[in-house]
Structure formats: structure tokens, C-alpha cells
GROMACS .gro file of C-alpha atoms in nm:
model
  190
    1UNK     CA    1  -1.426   1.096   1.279
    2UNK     CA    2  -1.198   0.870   1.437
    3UNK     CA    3  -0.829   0.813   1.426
    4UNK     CA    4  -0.635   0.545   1.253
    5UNK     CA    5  -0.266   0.435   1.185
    6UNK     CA    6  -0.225   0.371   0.892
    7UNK     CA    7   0.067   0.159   0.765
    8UNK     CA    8   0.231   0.224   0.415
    9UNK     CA    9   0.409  -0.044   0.166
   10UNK     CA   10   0.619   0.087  -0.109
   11UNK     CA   11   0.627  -0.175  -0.354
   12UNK     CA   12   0.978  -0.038  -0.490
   13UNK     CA   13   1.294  -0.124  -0.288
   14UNK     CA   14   1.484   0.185  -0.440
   15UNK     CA   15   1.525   0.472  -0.240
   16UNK     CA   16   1.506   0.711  -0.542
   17UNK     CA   17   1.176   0.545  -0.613
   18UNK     CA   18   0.887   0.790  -0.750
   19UNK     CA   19   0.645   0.592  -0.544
   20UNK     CA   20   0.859   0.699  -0.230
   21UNK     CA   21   0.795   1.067  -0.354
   22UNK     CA   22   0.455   0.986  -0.435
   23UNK     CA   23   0.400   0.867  -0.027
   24UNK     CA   24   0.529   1.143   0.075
   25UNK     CA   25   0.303   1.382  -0.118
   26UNK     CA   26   0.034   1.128   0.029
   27UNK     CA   27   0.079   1.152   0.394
   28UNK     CA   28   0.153   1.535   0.366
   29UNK     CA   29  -0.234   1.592   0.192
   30UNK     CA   30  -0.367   1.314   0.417
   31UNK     CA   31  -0.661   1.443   0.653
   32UNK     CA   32  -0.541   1.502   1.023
   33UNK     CA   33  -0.722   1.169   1.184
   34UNK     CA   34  -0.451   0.947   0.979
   35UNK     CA   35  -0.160   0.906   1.121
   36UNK     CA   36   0.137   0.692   0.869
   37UNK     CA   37   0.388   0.440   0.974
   38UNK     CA   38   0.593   0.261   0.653
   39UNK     CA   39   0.610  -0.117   0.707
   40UNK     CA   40   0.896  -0.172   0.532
   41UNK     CA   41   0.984  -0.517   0.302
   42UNK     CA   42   1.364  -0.512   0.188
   43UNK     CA   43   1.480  -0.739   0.410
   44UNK     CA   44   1.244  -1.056   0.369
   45UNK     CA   45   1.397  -1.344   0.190
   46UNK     CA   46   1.187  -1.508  -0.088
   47UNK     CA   47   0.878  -1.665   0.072
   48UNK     CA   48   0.895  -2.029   0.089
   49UNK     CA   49   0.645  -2.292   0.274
   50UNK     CA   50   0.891  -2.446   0.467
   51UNK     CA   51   0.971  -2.135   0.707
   52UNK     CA   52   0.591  -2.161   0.778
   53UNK     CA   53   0.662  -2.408   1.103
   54UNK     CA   54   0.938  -2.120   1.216
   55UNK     CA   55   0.876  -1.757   1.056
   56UNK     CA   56   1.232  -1.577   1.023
   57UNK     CA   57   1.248  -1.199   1.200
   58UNK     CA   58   1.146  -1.037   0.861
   59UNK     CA   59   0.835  -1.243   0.841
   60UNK     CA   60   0.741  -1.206   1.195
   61UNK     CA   61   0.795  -0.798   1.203
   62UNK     CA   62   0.603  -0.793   0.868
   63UNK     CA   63   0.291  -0.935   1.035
   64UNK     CA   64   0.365  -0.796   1.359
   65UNK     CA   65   0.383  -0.431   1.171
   66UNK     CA   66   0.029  -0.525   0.948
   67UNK     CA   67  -0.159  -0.620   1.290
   68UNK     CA   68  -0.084  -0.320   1.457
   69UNK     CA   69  -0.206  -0.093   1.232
   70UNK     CA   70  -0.567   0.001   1.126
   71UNK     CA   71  -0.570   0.013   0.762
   72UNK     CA   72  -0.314  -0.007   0.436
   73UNK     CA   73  -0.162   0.206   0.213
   74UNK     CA   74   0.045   0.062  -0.092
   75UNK     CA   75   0.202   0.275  -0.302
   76UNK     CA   76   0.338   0.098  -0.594
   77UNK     CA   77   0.515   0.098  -0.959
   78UNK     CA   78   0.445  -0.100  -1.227
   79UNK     CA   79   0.693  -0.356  -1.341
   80UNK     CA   80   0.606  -0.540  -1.731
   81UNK     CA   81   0.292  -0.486  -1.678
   82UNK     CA   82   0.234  -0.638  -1.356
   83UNK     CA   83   0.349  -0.554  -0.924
   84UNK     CA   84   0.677  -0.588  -0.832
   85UNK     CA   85   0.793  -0.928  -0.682
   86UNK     CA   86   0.917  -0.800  -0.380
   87UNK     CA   87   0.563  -0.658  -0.311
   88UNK     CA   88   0.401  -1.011  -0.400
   89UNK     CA   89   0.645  -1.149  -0.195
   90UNK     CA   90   0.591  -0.934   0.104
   91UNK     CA   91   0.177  -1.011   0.029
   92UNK     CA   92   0.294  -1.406   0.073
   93UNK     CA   93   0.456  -1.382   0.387
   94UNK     CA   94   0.172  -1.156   0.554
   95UNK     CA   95  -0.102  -1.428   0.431
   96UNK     CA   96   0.097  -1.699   0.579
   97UNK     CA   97   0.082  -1.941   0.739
   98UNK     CA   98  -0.244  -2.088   0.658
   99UNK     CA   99  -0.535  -1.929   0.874
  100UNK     CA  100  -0.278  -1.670   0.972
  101UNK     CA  101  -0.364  -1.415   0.699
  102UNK     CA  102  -0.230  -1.063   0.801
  103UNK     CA  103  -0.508  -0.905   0.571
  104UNK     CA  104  -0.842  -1.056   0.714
  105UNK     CA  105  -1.034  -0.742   0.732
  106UNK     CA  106  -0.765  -0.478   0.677
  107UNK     CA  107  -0.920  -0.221   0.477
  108UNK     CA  108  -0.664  -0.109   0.212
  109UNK     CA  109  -0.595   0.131  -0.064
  110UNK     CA  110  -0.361   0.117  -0.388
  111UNK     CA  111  -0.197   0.391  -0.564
  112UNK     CA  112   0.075   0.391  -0.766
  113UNK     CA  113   0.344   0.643  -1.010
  114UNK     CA  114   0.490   0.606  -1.309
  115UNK     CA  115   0.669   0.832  -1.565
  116UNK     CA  116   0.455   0.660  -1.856
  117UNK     CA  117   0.024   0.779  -1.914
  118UNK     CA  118  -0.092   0.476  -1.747
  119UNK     CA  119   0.035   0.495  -1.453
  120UNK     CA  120   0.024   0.134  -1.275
  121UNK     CA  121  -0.297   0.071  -1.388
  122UNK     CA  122  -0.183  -0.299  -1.478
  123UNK     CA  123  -0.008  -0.355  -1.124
  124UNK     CA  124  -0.280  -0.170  -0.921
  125UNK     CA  125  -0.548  -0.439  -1.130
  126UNK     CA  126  -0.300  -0.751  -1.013
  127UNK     CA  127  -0.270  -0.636  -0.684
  128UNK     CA  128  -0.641  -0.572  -0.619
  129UNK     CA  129  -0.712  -0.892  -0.743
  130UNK     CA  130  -0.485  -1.033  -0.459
  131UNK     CA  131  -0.606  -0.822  -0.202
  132UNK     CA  132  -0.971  -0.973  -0.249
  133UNK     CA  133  -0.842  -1.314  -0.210
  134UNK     CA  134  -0.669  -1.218   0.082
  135UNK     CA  135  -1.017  -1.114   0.242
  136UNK     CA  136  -0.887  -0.749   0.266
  137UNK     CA  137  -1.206  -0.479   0.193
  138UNK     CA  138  -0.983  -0.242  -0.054
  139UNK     CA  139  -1.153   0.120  -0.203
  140UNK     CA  140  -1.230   0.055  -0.547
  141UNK     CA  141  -1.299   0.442  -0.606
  142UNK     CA  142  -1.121   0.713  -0.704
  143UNK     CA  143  -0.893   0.477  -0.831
  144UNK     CA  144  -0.543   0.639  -0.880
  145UNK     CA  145  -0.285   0.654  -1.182
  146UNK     CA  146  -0.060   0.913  -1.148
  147UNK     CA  147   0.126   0.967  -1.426
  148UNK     CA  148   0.453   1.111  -1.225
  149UNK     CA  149   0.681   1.422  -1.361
  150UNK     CA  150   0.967   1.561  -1.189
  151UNK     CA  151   0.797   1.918  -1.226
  152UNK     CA  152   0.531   1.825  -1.038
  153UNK     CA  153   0.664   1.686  -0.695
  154UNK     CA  154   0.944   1.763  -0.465
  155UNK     CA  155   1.186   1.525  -0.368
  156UNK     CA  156   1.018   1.575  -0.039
  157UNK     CA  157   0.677   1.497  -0.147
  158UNK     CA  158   0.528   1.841  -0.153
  159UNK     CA  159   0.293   1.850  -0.543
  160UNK     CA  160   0.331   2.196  -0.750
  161UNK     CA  161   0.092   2.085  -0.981
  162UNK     CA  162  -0.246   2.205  -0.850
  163UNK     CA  163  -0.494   1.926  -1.029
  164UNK     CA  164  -0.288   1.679  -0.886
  165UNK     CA  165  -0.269   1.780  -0.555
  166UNK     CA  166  -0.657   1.853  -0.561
  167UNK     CA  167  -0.698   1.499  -0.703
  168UNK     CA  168  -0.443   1.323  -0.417
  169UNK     CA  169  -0.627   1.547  -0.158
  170UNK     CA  170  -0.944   1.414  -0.266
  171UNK     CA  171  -0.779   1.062  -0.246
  172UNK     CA  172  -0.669   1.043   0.091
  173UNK     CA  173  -1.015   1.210   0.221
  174UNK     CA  174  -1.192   0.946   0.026
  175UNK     CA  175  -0.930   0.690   0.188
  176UNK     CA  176  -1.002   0.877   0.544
  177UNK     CA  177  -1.394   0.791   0.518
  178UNK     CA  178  -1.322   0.422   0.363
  179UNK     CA  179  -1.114   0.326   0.670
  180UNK     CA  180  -1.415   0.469   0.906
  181UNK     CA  181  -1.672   0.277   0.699
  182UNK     CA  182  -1.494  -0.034   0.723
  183UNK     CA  183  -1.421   0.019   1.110
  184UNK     CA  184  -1.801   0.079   1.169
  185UNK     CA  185  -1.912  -0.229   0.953
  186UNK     CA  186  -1.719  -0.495   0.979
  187UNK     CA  187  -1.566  -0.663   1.296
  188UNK     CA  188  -1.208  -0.618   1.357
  189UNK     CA  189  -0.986  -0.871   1.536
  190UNK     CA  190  -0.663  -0.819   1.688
   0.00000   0.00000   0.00000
């Protein structure tokens, strides 16, 4: 199997986030042939159509960050029942401008923790939706909603709970074979 970069999005701008804890469990059960780079978002300014003649820094890094990787990885919490607006926001900029859309053909995964049963089932089902329309193939299956207990991780990302790390293992292998899939069947551009 190949190698790919893969580039990470936390959809949570707090460093204590769970989800941060949760990508660091991630990349640490990933398969060797990944390789993880986070593409961060904090510092982009509400996306608005008029920077689209003259992208700011923050929007040209974002896409610069998207376009050199082979695949995404967002990691994301649920907020009232839907993503967080700085990940929307960071999902505007990257499909802008117009015919400019960071996402064309990025295969792309979704995950997500939360303290309550249901994970981010409600925020994973938003953002998949806007993944499609931005053209990027995303694995539908296993999909993830981990259900996230301080007894169960480390702060740095290593899982004590054995069905969950069997389960996130799984994941990431089943991400691993996605990326290849997509690589082999659809034409990338660069």
C-alpha cells in the first residue's frame, strides 16, 4: 500500500478540546503508510465574498495546507446539534472562490467525541452533507461516535479502554484502504 499525508481539522478551537485527545489517539493507532499534519483554522476571520478578489494569509495557508495533502481527517464536536462555526467557516474559505474548491476529489473522513451517548452524530450528518456538495469522496463506513470519558484516554491520546481502541484501530485501517481506493479510482489534480 502506498503512502499518504494526511491532513487533520479539529473542529474545536480549545486546546483542552476532547476532539484534540481524540486525534491524538487517532494518529497514534493509525496504520504506518499515513503520515498526519493538523491544518489548523483559529486564525481565519469570518468568511465573506468580498475577500474572494484578494484571499487574506489565513485563507491562502488554509488552501495551500488542503492541496498539499492527500486526504482529510476532521475530528469534530458537536455544538446544538449541529458542527461548529469555525469548522463551517474554515469549509467556506477552502471551497472558495468559485471553481477554486479545496475539496474536489479529497477523499475525507469524519469522526467526532463527545461526553454525551451520541457522540456527534448530528454534526458528523451536517458535515457529510457538506462534504458531498463540496465534491469531496468521504467514507461513509464505520461511521464513528465516540462517546468520550476521561477514563478512557490520556491527555496524550493513548485509549485504556480496549473496545475502543480495537474500534479506532479498525477506523483508521478502514480510513488507510479508503484513501488508496480513492487514489486508484479517481483522478487527482494538483
Amino acid at each position: 500500500m502506498s503512502n499518504y499525508d494526511v491532513g487533520y481539522i479539529i473542529g474545536s478551537l480549545s486546546k483542552e478540546s476532547v476532539n484534540r485527545i481524540l486525534s491524538k489517539a487517532l494518529i497514534r493507532l493509525a496504520p504506518p503508510q499515513l503520515t498526519f499534519a493538523e491544518i489548523p483554522i483559529k486564525d481565519l476571520p469570518l468568511y465573506n465574498r468580498d475577500y474572494d478578489v484578494d484571499y487574506p494569509p489565513a485563507g491562502r495557508a488554509l488552501k495551500a495546507a488542503i492541496s498539499g495533502v492527500d486526504a482529510l481527517l476532521f475530528v469534530t464536536p458537536e455544538y446544538n446539534r449541529s458542527m461548529p462555526g469555525v469548522l463551517k467557516n474554515a469549509i467556506d474559505w477552502a471551497s472558495r472562490p468559485w471553481g477554486d474548491n479545496s475539496f474536489a476529489l479529497k477523499p475525507s473522513a469524519v469522526i467526532g467525541a463527545s461526553p454525551g451517548k451520541l457522540g456527534t452524530a448530528l454534526a458528523q450528518l451536517g458535515l457529510r452533507s457538506v462534504l458531498g456538495y463540496c465534491n469531496s469522496p468521504h467514507m461513509t463506513s464505520p461511521e464513528a461516535y465516540i462517546q468520550f470519558r476521561p477514563d478512557n484516554f490520556t491527555q496524550d491520546g493513548e485509549v485504556l479502554d480496549d473496545s475502543t481502541k480495537q474500534f479506532l484501530t479498525g477506523f483508521m485501517a478502514d480510513f488507510a484502504t479508503f484513501i488508496a481506493r480513492v487514489h486508484s479510482a479517481v483522478p487527482q489534480h494538483g
